[in-house]
Every structure is written in structure tokens, then in C-alpha cells.
Amino acid sequence: MQKIHNYINGEIVAPAAGNYLDNVEPATGQIYSLIANSDEQDLEQAVAAAEAAKNHWGNSSLEKRAEILCRLADLIDANADELAKAEAVDNGKAITFAKAVDIYRSSANIRFFAHAATQFSSESHAMGDVAINYTLRDPIGIVGCISPWNFPLYLFTWKIAPALASGNAVIAKPSEITPMTAYLFSKLCIEAGLPKGVLNILHGTGAAIGGPITSHPKIKAISFTGGSATGAHIAKVTAGMFKKLSLELGGKNPTLVFADCDFEETVNEVVRAAFSNQGQICLCGSRIYIERSIYDKFKAAFVEKVSQLKIGDPLDETTQHGATVSQSHMDKILSYIELAQQEGGTILTGGKRHLMDGRCKKGFFIEPTVIEGLDNQCRTNQEEIFGPICTLMPFDTEQEALELANGTQYGLASSVWTNDLKRAHRVAKQIEAGIVWINCWLLRDLRTPFGGVKSSGVGREGGLEAMRFFTEPKNVCVKY
Ligand code: TXE
């Protein structure tokens, strides 16, 4: 059976202790590869390699770094079909989605930050004719990047690209649930001529290798995307070590539909916002608030559209809705459907595990599920489910819509659907979220700040925010 190995000091290597985890294909429920379950020994090797590589890489010319990173981006594009298939097998997502979103964005991330590095500049502050301050922004040294399973290569590259482009040596850990494309990517790093030790990829569980990465004294910054509970744990572990921390955590994102929206377009996009990637996107709009005067009309059109989503084998090009990522995640989502009914919710469509024939008969498929009749305070509307479930709720006034939208511990993303320009700006200003989309969803410009407020995280990724996170500012004051 294929083994997924680490990438340390420019080479693909087996884990020192020889421990492996099973890797399951979500669409079939079958083990199809084995994953290195790394530990401290592997980490020490990776840190030693990063230590040896960091100064040379950090002092190399921006053009050189950008050239290597662009070569890596080109290699992702050249291998897009293979990578998309690997992502669909490993994660359960539809292959057309994997290609159009995951793999497309992975190379875009790397190319974007390769160019960002060549354009990055630091500040200067003149003090009249007394002095001039200038700020140096040097690489931090060795940084850790820990990524989740919902966008395996996309979020992995979203972190390592700015870390590398700004001159750091990186220890990266992809999710143990979806390690395959990071493994394939390590081979592309060798092909692209990335210098040894500049990037080290360690596979394994959060407990076995994620924890040791976050607490290692030589790793000076941690960029993490994952669950809020894990983020809180990492914040605690790293607090006393004064590491730089960027945490992109969960969401329970509101979608506000006003009666004056473009109806058809809104229905289509709100379906996409709720169910893309089987609802397993931290940005998905899972609480949908609809102005009462169009509630029934919107509900009917929305439910019809959702019930038409084609569930199928992720490798089938016509599939729109693939498998959820694991048995345990599927069980968690199904338990929330049960809970929603106990809390008084009515299922309008979906509500069950979807059973298939043939290759996928043991797959982890869940029907796209729409629920109404719940209040805002119930657990279904407060907790991040991270699956193909959304709730519909009516509202009467803009003020009420805002109170409902802001009524959770999360504050990552939101979308507002209206043709009233003044209202759009007014609501955007008052929503407690790091990201507000007006009449769109997941329209991304990689230069913009990305991240959340409240329990959705600390810090921002994207553009200059990421370049600043991965560099250490030092002010130099020169008296004339
Ligand atoms: O995330 P974890 P899980 C949410 C979603 C999901 C829940 C749990 O609600 O149901 O989180 O998912 C590594 N020290 N999101 O369990 O555990 C882990 O190995 C260091 C939202 O998969 O947070 C993986 O690489 N690292 C989300 C990464 O952290 C640790 C995307 C994320 O895993 C660690 C995914 C530790 N102690 C889930 N424990 C989003 N914001 O997009 C685990 N890890």
C-alpha cells in the first residue's frame, strides 16, 4: 500500500519511529494509503534542516525566491489533473470543484506571494529635520504552518507561500485526514529546485506532531487554521513562549437576504454559499435570515434548488455534492440533524445519510439539508457544524437581522443580499465579522485581509497582512 512520507532537508523520508496511520477514502470508506505519524525525532531533524537553511534562504535575492516559487506554481498547474484527482480521493470533494477551486487556488497562492515578495516594502517615518526612522522587516527565522482538511493543498499553500516568500524556513503540517496532496507537493518542491531544508513537511496527528511543532522553542511563529478549540489550545501552549500567532478558526456565518435583492441570483448564490464543498468551508453561510415578506417565496425556490444538487462519486465529473471527509465527521453532522429536530426544527429537504451503490456503497455521503423553525439561540444555530446543513429564519427589520447575525460567538464571514446601496454599507459596517460580501460570496482578492473576530480567530492572512505576519519589524532611528 502507498506510504505518505515526510519531506525533510529536501528529501522524502520515512518517519524515524516507523509509525503509520490509515488513510481512508471518504467516498468508499476504504483504507487506501498509510500516513507517516511523525514525532519529536522527525521534528528535530526538520528543525536542524531549517536551522541550516534559514540564513541562506532569508538572505537570497527576492528575484531568486520568486523565481523558485513561480516554478513551483507552474508545476502545480502542469500536474493539476493528478492533484485534483488526489484531492477528490483523499477528501471526498467533487473532482470538478477540486480542480476549479482547490488546485487553481494552490498555484495562485504561490504565484501571488512570489510576486508579493518582490513588491513588499517597509515603512519610513521622517521626524522633520531631526531624524528619520526606517523599519526593517526581516524574516522571523523558522515558522510553523498547520493546516486543516477541508481545502488540503489550498490552505497549506496559503500559509507556506507567504512564509517562504518572506524568507523564512518552514516546518509545515497538513491535516492527517487529508495528507496526500501535501505529499505530492513535496515531490514538486524537489523538482522546482527549492533549496534543501527551506520547507519541511511533517505528517501525523495533532497530538503526535502538531503539539510538538507549536511548543518547539526554535519555531518562532505559528500560523494555524482549524477548529476553535484547537486554536484556543495552541494559544495557551504558545502564550508563555511569546510566539507570533495567527489563528484562523471556525465560523457560523450569517447570510442576510433582503426583499429588494436580485431574487434568482440570490437564490443560486446562497445555495452555493451554504453547500459548496459539502458545507465544509469556514466561510459557508449556514444561518440564512430572510426578510419576512419574501420568506415563503425564497424558501420554496431555495429548497427546490438544493434538492436538485447532484450527489455522487467525487470522481464523476457531473457530481456537485461529494462525500463528507470522514466517518466521525459524518456521524457528528448526522447527530446535529438529530439535535435540530429535538430542538423543534423541521427538515425541508435532505436530513439523512445518502446511500449509494457500487464503489461508493460505504461512502460518507450526507444529503444537503435545509431546516426551519429554530430559534437563534439553539445549539444548531450556535455551534459550528461544518457540514451540508443550513437553517432558514425570517426577520422583520434591518435591526433585527443584525442582532440575529451578530448573535453567536463567531465572527468570520457574512453575506448581505440587497439592492439598497445605503443599507448595504450600513449593514456591512455593523456586522461583527472579518469579511462581509455584498451580493456575492467567496469572491476573493488575495490582497485583502482574511480572518475573523470573536471566536473565529486572531490576526489576518492575505496580502500585506501575511507578509507582515511572517516578518519581524525593527525600527531604526537615525538622528541627522
Ligand atoms: O480540526 P483540528 P478537526 C472546524 C470544524 C471541524 C472542527 C474540528 O468545525 O468540525 O474544526 O476539525 C492539527 N496542536 N474546522 O478536528 O483538530 C490537526 O492535526 C497542534 C474549521 O479536523 O483543529 C490539523 O492539522 N496542531 C476549519 C489541524 O490542527 C493540532 C477547518 C486542524 O485540526 C493539534 C477544519 C494540537 N494540539 C475544521 N490538534 C476552518 N477554520 O477552516 C490538532 N492539530
Short mmCIF file of C-alpha atoms and ligand atoms in Angstrom, two decimals:
data_model
loop_
_atom_site.label_atom_id
_atom_site.label_comp_id
_atom_site.label_asym_id
_atom_site.label_seq_id
_atom_site.Cartn_x
_atom_site.Cartn_y
_atom_site.Cartn_z
CA MET A 1 0.00 0.00 0.00
CA GLN A 2 1.24 3.50 -0.82
CA LYS A 3 3.03 5.27 2.04
CA ILE A 4 2.88 9.01 2.56
CA HIS A 5 6.27 10.11 3.84
CA ASN A 6 7.78 13.27 5.28
CA TYR A 7 9.80 15.84 3.35
CA ILE A 8 12.85 16.80 5.41
CA ASN A 9 16.01 18.52 4.23
CA GLY A 10 14.97 18.24 0.61
CA GLU A 11 14.31 14.51 0.72
CA ILE A 12 11.30 12.22 1.06
CA VAL A 13 11.93 10.22 4.23
CA ALA A 14 10.13 7.63 6.35
CA PRO A 15 9.18 8.60 9.92
CA ALA A 16 12.00 7.81 12.37
CA ALA A 17 9.88 5.61 14.63
CA GLY A 18 8.24 3.82 11.68
CA ASN A 19 4.69 4.60 12.82
CA TYR A 20 1.86 4.96 10.31
CA LEU A 21 -1.82 5.89 10.33
CA ASP A 22 -4.50 4.60 7.98
CA ASN A 23 -5.66 6.96 5.27
CA VAL A 24 -9.31 6.42 4.33
CA GLU A 25 -11.01 7.41 1.07
CA PRO A 26 -14.25 9.13 2.21
CA ALA A 27 -16.23 8.12 -0.88
CA THR A 28 -15.59 4.40 -0.32
CA GLY A 29 -14.80 4.13 3.38
CA GLN A 30 -11.72 2.06 2.41
CA ILE A 31 -8.14 2.48 3.61
CA TYR A 32 -6.09 3.32 0.55
CA SER A 33 -2.74 4.55 1.85
CA LEU A 34 -0.67 4.86 5.01
CA ILE A 35 0.44 8.15 6.56
CA ALA A 36 3.67 8.76 8.45
CA ASN A 37 2.77 9.51 12.06
CA SER A 38 5.77 11.67 12.90
CA ASP A 39 7.03 12.57 16.35
CA GLU A 40 9.71 14.65 18.09
CA GLN A 41 12.57 12.78 16.41
CA ASP A 42 11.32 13.79 12.98
CA LEU A 43 10.71 17.31 14.21
CA GLU A 44 14.29 17.62 15.49
CA GLN A 45 15.59 16.56 12.05
CA ALA A 46 13.32 19.08 10.37
CA VAL A 47 14.32 21.89 12.74
CA ALA A 48 18.01 21.10 12.20
CA ALA A 49 17.48 21.25 8.44
CA ALA A 50 15.53 24.51 8.71
CA GLU A 51 18.18 25.98 11.01
CA ALA A 52 20.89 25.19 8.47
CA ALA A 53 18.85 26.59 5.56
CA LYS A 54 17.26 29.71 7.01
CA ASN A 55 20.02 32.29 6.70
CA HIS A 56 20.89 31.46 3.14
CA TRP A 57 17.24 31.49 2.10
CA GLY A 58 16.47 34.62 4.13
CA ASN A 59 19.36 36.48 2.54
CA SER A 60 18.77 35.23 -1.00
CA SER A 61 17.58 37.80 -3.52
CA LEU A 62 13.85 38.40 -3.83
CA GLU A 63 14.07 37.60 -7.52
CA LYS A 64 15.65 34.22 -6.78
CA ARG A 65 12.99 33.31 -4.24
CA ALA A 66 10.22 34.47 -6.54
CA GLU A 67 11.69 32.52 -9.47
CA ILE A 68 11.72 29.25 -7.49
CA LEU A 69 8.21 29.82 -6.13
CA CYS A 70 6.85 30.62 -9.59
CA ARG A 71 8.41 27.41 -10.87
CA LEU A 72 6.58 25.57 -8.11
CA ALA A 73 3.29 27.25 -9.09
CA ASP A 74 3.86 26.24 -12.72
CA LEU A 75 4.46 22.65 -11.64
CA ILE A 76 1.15 22.63 -9.75
CA ASP A 77 -0.59 23.82 -12.91
CA ALA A 78 1.22 21.23 -15.01
CA ASN A 79 0.06 18.49 -12.62
CA ALA A 80 -3.42 19.92 -11.99
CA ASP A 81 -5.32 16.84 -13.19
CA GLU A 82 -3.37 14.46 -10.98
CA LEU A 83 -3.59 16.78 -7.98
CA ALA A 84 -7.33 17.36 -8.42
CA LYS A 85 -7.94 13.63 -8.59
CA ALA A 86 -5.79 13.07 -5.49
CA GLU A 87 -7.73 15.76 -3.63
CA ALA A 88 -11.08 14.26 -4.65
CA VAL A 89 -9.99 10.79 -3.50
CA ASP A 90 -8.42 11.99 -0.24
CA ASN A 91 -11.10 14.50 0.80
CA GLY A 92 -14.29 13.30 -0.89
CA LYS A 93 -14.88 16.60 -2.71
CA ALA A 94 -16.17 16.65 -6.29
CA ILE A 95 -13.31 16.48 -8.77
CA THR A 96 -14.54 19.41 -10.85
CA PHE A 97 -14.64 21.54 -7.68
CA ALA A 98 -11.17 20.31 -6.66
CA LYS A 99 -9.75 21.37 -10.00
CA ALA A 100 -11.55 24.69 -10.34
CA VAL A 101 -11.15 25.80 -6.73
CA ASP A 102 -8.53 23.85 -4.77
CA ILE A 103 -5.81 23.30 -7.32
CA TYR A 104 -6.38 26.56 -9.17
CA ARG A 105 -6.03 28.48 -5.89
CA SER A 106 -2.99 26.49 -4.75
CA SER A 107 -0.85 27.65 -7.64
CA ALA A 108 -2.42 31.12 -7.45
CA ASN A 109 -1.42 31.36 -3.78
CA ILE A 110 2.19 30.57 -4.53
CA ARG A 111 2.42 32.85 -7.56
CA PHE A 112 0.69 35.67 -5.69
CA PHE A 113 3.14 35.61 -2.78
CA ALA A 114 6.15 35.15 -5.07
CA HIS A 115 5.19 38.46 -6.66
CA ALA A 116 4.16 40.00 -3.32
CA ALA A 117 7.70 39.44 -2.02
CA THR A 118 9.18 41.42 -4.89
CA GLN A 119 6.74 44.29 -4.24
CA PHE A 120 6.90 44.28 -0.44
CA SER A 121 8.35 47.41 1.13
CA SER A 122 8.77 48.65 4.66
CA GLU A 123 7.84 51.95 6.25
CA SER A 124 9.82 55.08 6.99
CA HIS A 125 8.82 57.89 9.33
CA ALA A 126 10.50 61.25 8.95
CA MET A 127 10.80 63.49 12.04
CA GLY A 128 11.18 66.86 10.31
CA ASP A 129 14.81 67.85 10.18
CA VAL A 130 15.64 65.95 13.39
CA ALA A 131 15.77 62.28 12.36
CA ILE A 132 14.48 59.58 10.09
CA ASN A 133 13.08 56.23 11.19
CA TYR A 134 13.05 53.27 8.88
CA THR A 135 11.59 49.88 9.59
CA LEU A 136 13.43 46.72 8.67
CA ARG A 137 11.21 43.70 8.04
CA ASP A 138 13.42 40.67 8.25
CA PRO A 139 12.25 37.07 8.13
CA ILE A 140 11.40 35.60 11.54
CA GLY A 141 13.59 32.52 11.08
CA ILE A 142 11.78 29.20 11.46
CA VAL A 143 7.99 29.26 11.40
CA GLY A 144 5.31 26.59 11.76
CA CYS A 145 2.28 26.23 9.48
CA ILE A 146 -0.55 23.88 10.47
CA SER A 147 -3.47 23.39 8.11
CA PRO A 148 -6.84 21.58 8.07
CA TRP A 149 -8.56 19.01 5.88
CA ASN A 150 -11.29 20.98 4.11
CA PHE A 151 -9.02 22.62 1.50
CA PRO A 152 -5.92 20.48 1.86
CA LEU A 153 -3.48 21.92 -0.69
CA TYR A 154 -5.22 25.29 -0.99
CA LEU A 155 -4.88 26.20 2.70
CA PHE A 156 -1.48 24.53 3.02
CA THR A 157 -0.08 26.75 0.24
CA TRP A 158 -1.97 29.79 1.57
CA LYS A 159 0.29 29.60 4.62
CA ILE A 160 3.60 28.31 3.35
CA ALA A 161 3.69 30.64 0.32
CA PRO A 162 3.93 33.92 2.31
CA ALA A 163 6.16 32.23 4.90
CA LEU A 164 8.65 31.16 2.22
CA ALA A 165 8.31 34.29 0.10
CA SER A 166 9.20 36.48 3.06
CA GLY A 167 12.37 34.45 3.61
CA ASN A 168 11.56 32.03 6.41
CA ALA A 169 12.37 28.36 6.74
CA VAL A 170 9.14 26.46 7.31
CA ILE A 171 8.01 23.40 9.23
CA ALA A 172 4.57 22.55 7.87
CA LYS A 173 1.97 20.02 8.94
CA PRO A 174 -1.01 19.21 6.76
CA SER A 175 -4.07 17.55 8.29
CA GLU A 176 -3.61 13.84 8.94
CA ILE A 177 -7.10 13.37 7.48
CA THR A 178 -6.08 14.66 4.03
CA PRO A 179 -2.28 14.42 3.63
CA MET A 180 -1.98 13.24 0.03
CA THR A 181 -1.63 16.45 -1.95
CA ALA A 182 0.91 17.89 0.50
CA TYR A 183 2.92 14.72 -0.08
CA LEU A 184 2.66 15.07 -3.88
CA PHE A 185 3.56 18.73 -3.44
CA SER A 186 6.79 17.81 -1.63
CA LYS A 187 7.90 15.97 -4.78
CA LEU A 188 7.16 19.11 -6.80
CA CYS A 189 9.32 21.14 -4.38
CA ILE A 190 12.26 18.88 -5.22
CA GLU A 191 11.54 19.24 -8.94
CA ALA A 192 11.29 23.03 -8.65
CA GLY A 193 14.72 23.22 -7.01
CA LEU A 194 13.58 24.56 -3.65
CA PRO A 195 16.78 24.56 -1.57
CA LYS A 196 17.08 21.78 0.99
CA GLY A 197 15.67 22.47 4.44
CA VAL A 198 13.76 25.60 3.42
CA LEU A 199 10.47 23.73 3.61
CA ASN A 200 9.97 20.62 5.72
CA ILE A 201 6.66 18.77 5.68
CA LEU A 202 5.83 16.52 8.61
CA HIS A 203 2.80 14.27 8.55
CA GLY A 204 0.87 12.92 11.52
CA THR A 205 -1.74 13.68 14.14
CA GLY A 206 -2.20 16.89 16.07
CA ALA A 207 -1.16 15.13 19.26
CA ALA A 208 1.93 13.39 17.86
CA ILE A 209 3.42 16.18 15.77
CA GLY A 210 1.14 19.26 15.79
CA GLY A 211 1.66 19.79 19.52
CA PRO A 212 5.47 19.42 19.37
CA ILE A 213 5.60 21.93 16.47
CA THR A 214 3.64 24.54 18.42
CA SER A 215 5.78 24.13 21.55
CA HIS A 216 9.21 23.87 19.91
CA PRO A 217 11.38 26.76 21.16
CA LYS A 218 13.11 27.31 17.81
CA ILE A 219 9.82 27.74 15.93
CA LYS A 220 9.06 31.41 16.49
CA ALA A 221 5.67 31.84 14.84
CA ILE A 222 2.67 29.60 14.26
CA SER A 223 0.10 30.06 11.54
CA PHE A 224 -2.86 27.77 12.20
CA THR A 225 -6.20 27.07 10.53
CA GLY A 226 -8.60 24.64 12.16
CA GLY A 227 -11.17 24.28 14.90
CA SER A 228 -11.65 26.98 17.57
CA ALA A 229 -10.96 24.51 20.41
CA THR A 230 -7.60 23.56 18.88
CA GLY A 231 -6.84 27.24 18.29
CA ALA A 232 -7.55 28.01 21.95
CA HIS A 233 -5.26 25.16 23.00
CA ILE A 234 -2.44 26.43 20.76
CA ALA A 235 -2.88 29.96 22.11
CA LYS A 236 -2.46 28.59 25.64
CA VAL A 237 0.58 26.45 24.79
CA THR A 238 2.39 29.26 22.99
CA ALA A 239 1.46 32.14 25.31
CA GLY A 240 4.36 31.74 27.70
CA MET A 241 6.79 31.39 24.79
CA PHE A 242 5.67 34.70 23.23
CA LYS A 243 5.36 33.26 19.75
CA LYS A 244 3.72 35.19 16.98
CA LEU A 245 0.34 33.63 16.35
CA SER A 246 -2.14 33.72 13.52
CA LEU A 247 -5.31 31.72 14.15
CA GLU A 248 -7.98 31.21 11.51
CA LEU A 249 -10.74 29.30 13.27
CA GLY A 250 -14.34 28.31 12.91
CA GLY A 251 -17.34 30.21 11.62
CA LYS A 252 -21.13 30.18 11.88
CA ASN A 253 -21.69 32.67 9.14
CA PRO A 254 -24.91 34.63 8.59
CA THR A 255 -26.46 35.24 5.20
CA LEU A 256 -28.85 38.23 5.17
CA VAL A 257 -31.39 38.22 2.36
CA PHE A 258 -33.41 41.43 1.98
CA ALA A 259 -36.63 41.64 -0.01
CA ASP A 260 -35.05 44.01 -2.54
CA CYS A 261 -32.33 41.54 -3.64
CA ASP A 262 -31.98 40.17 -7.16
CA PHE A 263 -34.09 37.14 -6.41
CA GLU A 264 -32.85 34.48 -8.84
CA GLU A 265 -29.20 35.32 -8.49
CA THR A 266 -29.51 35.44 -4.71
CA VAL A 267 -31.15 32.02 -4.52
CA ASN A 268 -28.39 30.50 -6.67
CA GLU A 269 -25.55 32.11 -4.78
CA VAL A 270 -26.99 31.43 -1.32
CA VAL A 271 -27.23 27.73 -2.25
CA ARG A 272 -23.58 27.85 -3.31
CA ALA A 273 -22.63 29.67 -0.10
CA ALA A 274 -24.33 27.05 2.06
CA PHE A 275 -23.35 23.83 0.30
CA SER A 276 -20.05 24.26 -1.56
CA ASN A 277 -17.55 21.59 -0.52
CA GLN A 278 -20.40 19.80 1.31
CA GLY A 279 -20.69 22.83 3.63
CA GLN A 280 -17.17 22.19 4.88
CA ILE A 281 -15.81 25.70 4.39
CA CYS A 282 -15.26 28.01 7.32
CA LEU A 283 -16.88 30.72 5.13
CA CYS A 284 -20.09 28.85 4.31
CA GLY A 285 -23.28 30.73 5.12
CA SER A 286 -25.14 28.27 7.36
CA ARG A 287 -27.61 30.66 9.06
CA ILE A 288 -29.84 32.19 6.42
CA TYR A 289 -32.01 35.11 7.51
CA ILE A 290 -34.70 36.17 5.05
CA GLU A 291 -36.90 39.26 5.15
CA ARG A 292 -40.38 38.02 6.05
CA SER A 293 -42.15 39.48 3.00
CA ILE A 294 -40.22 37.11 0.69
CA TYR A 295 -39.64 34.26 3.16
CA ASP A 296 -42.08 31.75 1.64
CA LYS A 297 -41.13 32.53 -1.95
CA PHE A 298 -37.41 32.33 -1.14
CA LYS A 299 -37.82 29.13 0.86
CA ALA A 300 -39.63 27.38 -1.98
CA ALA A 301 -37.05 28.37 -4.61
CA PHE A 302 -34.12 27.63 -2.30
CA VAL A 303 -35.34 24.18 -1.25
CA GLU A 304 -36.07 23.25 -4.84
CA LYS A 305 -32.57 24.24 -5.92
CA VAL A 306 -30.92 22.40 -3.00
CA SER A 307 -32.86 19.22 -3.67
CA GLN A 308 -31.55 19.27 -7.25
CA LEU A 309 -27.87 19.19 -6.23
CA LYS A 310 -26.38 16.05 -7.71
CA ILE A 311 -24.87 13.80 -5.04
CA GLY A 312 -22.37 11.34 -6.45
CA ASP A 313 -18.97 9.74 -6.69
CA PRO A 314 -16.42 12.55 -6.30
CA LEU A 315 -14.56 11.19 -9.32
CA ASP A 316 -17.61 11.61 -11.56
CA GLU A 317 -17.28 14.93 -13.41
CA THR A 318 -21.01 15.59 -13.12
CA THR A 319 -21.07 15.33 -9.31
CA GLN A 320 -21.88 18.54 -7.45
CA HIS A 321 -22.05 17.18 -3.91
CA GLY A 322 -19.44 14.65 -2.81
CA ALA A 323 -18.68 12.86 0.46
CA THR A 324 -18.00 14.41 3.85
CA VAL A 325 -14.44 13.96 4.97
CA SER A 326 -14.59 11.06 7.45
CA GLN A 327 -16.84 8.61 9.24
CA SER A 328 -16.51 10.54 12.51
CA HIS A 329 -17.26 13.86 10.83
CA MET A 330 -20.29 12.34 9.10
CA ASP A 331 -21.52 10.97 12.43
CA LYS A 332 -21.07 14.39 14.02
CA ILE A 333 -23.08 16.08 11.26
CA LEU A 334 -25.86 13.47 11.45
CA SER A 335 -26.03 13.96 15.22
CA TYR A 336 -26.66 17.68 14.61
CA ILE A 337 -29.54 16.83 12.24
CA GLU A 338 -30.99 14.73 15.05
CA LEU A 339 -30.42 17.57 17.52
CA ALA A 340 -32.06 20.12 15.23
CA GLN A 341 -35.24 18.03 15.23
CA GLN A 342 -35.16 17.66 19.01
CA GLU A 343 -34.82 21.44 19.20
CA GLY A 344 -38.05 21.79 17.21
CA GLY A 345 -36.67 22.19 13.69
CA THR A 346 -38.47 20.97 10.58
CA ILE A 347 -36.44 19.40 7.80
CA LEU A 348 -37.45 20.87 4.44
CA THR A 349 -35.15 18.72 2.33
CA GLY A 350 -32.39 16.17 3.00
CA GLY A 351 -31.83 15.08 6.58
CA LYS A 352 -30.23 11.67 6.05
CA ARG A 353 -27.10 9.81 5.13
CA HIS A 354 -27.14 9.21 1.38
CA LEU A 355 -26.52 5.60 0.46
CA MET A 356 -25.03 4.74 -2.90
CA ASP A 357 -24.44 1.57 -4.90
CA GLY A 358 -21.20 0.19 -6.28
CA ARG A 359 -17.80 1.64 -5.44
CA CYS A 360 -19.29 4.23 -3.06
CA LYS A 361 -21.66 1.98 -1.11
CA LYS A 362 -19.74 2.55 2.15
CA GLY A 363 -19.05 6.23 1.48
CA PHE A 364 -19.70 9.09 3.91
CA PHE A 365 -22.39 10.97 1.97
CA ILE A 366 -25.00 13.24 3.55
CA GLU A 367 -27.95 14.80 1.75
CA PRO A 368 -27.85 18.61 1.56
CA THR A 369 -30.19 19.54 4.40
CA VAL A 370 -32.34 22.62 4.97
CA ILE A 371 -34.04 23.20 8.32
CA GLU A 372 -36.54 25.83 9.51
CA GLY A 373 -38.44 26.61 12.67
CA LEU A 374 -35.47 27.00 15.03
CA ASP A 375 -34.69 29.99 17.21
CA ASN A 376 -31.37 31.76 17.08
CA GLN A 377 -30.18 30.56 20.49
CA CYS A 378 -30.48 26.82 19.95
CA ARG A 379 -27.29 24.75 19.60
CA THR A 380 -27.96 24.06 15.92
CA ASN A 381 -27.74 27.81 15.28
CA GLN A 382 -24.89 28.48 17.68
CA GLU A 383 -22.36 25.70 17.08
CA GLU A 384 -20.21 25.17 14.03
CA ILE A 385 -21.46 22.02 12.30
CA PHE A 386 -19.21 22.26 9.25
CA GLY A 387 -21.39 20.13 7.01
CA PRO A 388 -24.21 20.32 4.45
CA ILE A 389 -26.78 21.79 6.82
CA CYS A 390 -28.28 25.25 6.89
CA THR A 391 -31.18 26.86 8.70
CA LEU A 392 -33.73 29.39 7.41
CA MET A 393 -35.15 32.11 9.66
CA PRO A 394 -37.40 35.11 8.89
CA PHE A 395 -36.75 38.66 10.10
CA ASP A 396 -38.83 41.84 10.02
CA THR A 397 -36.40 44.73 10.33
CA GLU A 398 -32.80 45.52 9.46
CA GLN A 399 -32.04 45.93 13.16
CA GLU A 400 -33.43 42.51 13.96
CA ALA A 401 -31.43 40.97 11.09
CA LEU A 402 -28.25 42.47 12.52
CA GLU A 403 -28.99 41.25 16.03
CA LEU A 404 -29.60 37.73 14.73
CA ALA A 405 -26.47 37.84 12.56
CA ASN A 406 -24.29 39.02 15.44
CA GLY A 407 -25.83 36.67 17.97
CA THR A 408 -23.15 33.97 18.08
CA GLN A 409 -19.63 33.65 19.46
CA TYR A 410 -18.25 33.51 15.91
CA GLY A 411 -17.37 36.35 13.54
CA LEU A 412 -15.63 35.12 10.42
CA ALA A 413 -17.66 35.87 7.29
CA SER A 414 -21.09 37.08 6.23
CA SER A 415 -23.01 37.92 3.10
CA VAL A 416 -25.68 40.55 2.51
CA TRP A 417 -28.11 40.47 -0.42
CA THR A 418 -29.79 43.78 -1.24
CA ASN A 419 -30.02 46.41 -3.93
CA ASP A 420 -30.25 49.25 -1.41
CA LEU A 421 -26.82 50.83 -1.53
CA LYS A 422 -27.13 52.70 1.73
CA ARG A 423 -28.38 49.66 3.57
CA ALA A 424 -25.55 47.52 2.17
CA HIS A 425 -22.91 49.86 3.60
CA ARG A 426 -24.79 50.38 6.86
CA VAL A 427 -25.17 46.65 7.49
CA ALA A 428 -21.59 45.87 6.42
CA LYS A 429 -20.32 48.37 8.97
CA GLN A 430 -22.33 46.83 11.81
CA ILE A 431 -21.82 43.13 11.18
CA GLU A 432 -19.36 41.55 13.60
CA ALA A 433 -17.21 39.66 11.09
CA GLY A 434 -13.82 39.90 9.44
CA ILE A 435 -15.32 39.52 5.98
CA VAL A 436 -18.56 40.90 4.51
CA TRP A 437 -19.64 40.04 0.99
CA ILE A 438 -22.32 42.23 -0.59
CA ASN A 439 -24.30 40.49 -3.34
CA CYS A 440 -21.60 37.84 -3.70
CA TRP A 441 -19.90 35.08 -1.78
CA LEU A 442 -16.34 33.77 -1.82
CA LEU A 443 -15.25 36.37 -4.31
CA ARG A 444 -11.62 36.61 -3.30
CA ASP A 445 -8.90 39.14 -3.99
CA LEU A 446 -5.75 37.71 -2.42
CA ARG A 447 -4.57 41.19 -1.40
CA THR A 448 -7.41 41.66 1.08
CA PRO A 449 -7.18 40.89 4.83
CA PHE A 450 -8.60 37.47 5.60
CA GLY A 451 -9.65 36.28 9.07
CA GLY A 452 -12.20 36.65 11.81
CA VAL A 453 -13.20 38.31 15.05
CA LYS A 454 -14.53 36.85 18.34
CA SER A 455 -14.04 33.04 18.46
CA SER A 456 -13.21 32.95 14.75
CA GLY A 457 -9.60 33.87 15.28
CA VAL A 458 -6.76 36.24 15.84
CA GLY A 459 -4.78 38.04 13.16
CA ARG A 460 -5.29 38.25 9.42
CA GLU A 461 -3.93 36.36 6.45
CA GLY A 462 -3.66 37.54 2.86
CA GLY A 463 -1.64 40.19 1.05
CA LEU A 464 0.44 42.55 3.14
CA GLU A 465 -1.06 41.18 6.36
CA ALA A 466 0.60 37.82 5.70
CA MET A 467 3.90 39.38 4.63
CA ARG A 468 3.88 41.43 7.83
CA PHE A 469 2.99 38.43 9.97
CA PHE A 470 5.90 36.42 8.64
CA THR A 471 8.44 39.21 9.15
CA GLU A 472 9.74 40.88 12.29
CA PRO A 473 9.66 44.68 12.23
CA LYS A 474 12.67 46.51 13.63
CA ASN A 475 12.68 50.28 13.76
CA VAL A 476 15.97 52.09 13.17
CA CYS A 477 16.05 55.76 14.22
CA VAL A 478 18.83 57.85 12.65
CA LYS A 479 19.45 61.36 14.01
CA TYR A 480 20.57 63.85 11.39
O1 TXE B 1 -9.74 20.31 13.34
P1 TXE B 1 -8.42 20.46 14.16
P2 TXE B 1 -10.57 18.99 13.06
C1 TXE B 1 -13.64 23.02 12.49
C2 TXE B 1 -14.86 22.25 12.14
C3 TXE B 1 -14.49 20.86 12.49
C4 TXE B 1 -13.66 21.11 13.73
C5 TXE B 1 -12.71 20.03 14.06
O2 TXE B 1 -15.94 22.64 12.95
O3 TXE B 1 -15.58 20.04 12.75
O4 TXE B 1 -12.96 22.28 13.45
O5 TXE B 1 -11.98 19.63 12.90
C6 TXE B 1 -3.92 19.96 13.89
N1 TXE B 1 -1.59 21.13 18.29
N2 TXE B 1 -12.76 23.24 11.36
O6 TXE B 1 -10.64 18.05 14.22
O7 TXE B 1 -8.27 19.34 15.10
C7 TXE B 1 -4.57 18.86 13.09
O8 TXE B 1 -3.73 17.74 13.01
C8 TXE B 1 -1.27 21.46 17.03
C9 TXE B 1 -12.72 24.59 10.87
O9 TXE B 1 -10.07 18.41 11.85
O10 TXE B 1 -8.41 21.85 14.66
C10 TXE B 1 -4.81 19.56 11.76
O11 TXE B 1 -3.61 19.60 11.01
N3 TXE B 1 -1.98 21.07 15.96
C11 TXE B 1 -11.66 24.79 9.92
C12 TXE B 1 -5.19 20.97 12.20
O12 TXE B 1 -4.67 21.11 13.52
C13 TXE B 1 -3.08 20.34 16.18
C14 TXE B 1 -11.14 23.70 9.09
C15 TXE B 1 -6.70 21.24 12.25
O13 TXE B 1 -7.31 20.24 13.04
C16 TXE B 1 -3.47 19.97 17.47
C17 TXE B 1 -11.21 22.42 9.74
C18 TXE B 1 -2.67 20.40 18.56
N4 TXE B 1 -2.97 20.11 19.82
C19 TXE B 1 -12.03 22.23 10.82
N5 TXE B 1 -4.60 19.25 17.38
C20 TXE B 1 -11.53 26.12 9.28
N6 TXE B 1 -11.41 27.17 10.08
O14 TXE B 1 -11.47 26.23 8.07
C21 TXE B 1 -4.91 19.15 16.07
N7 TXE B 1 -3.98 19.81 15.34
#
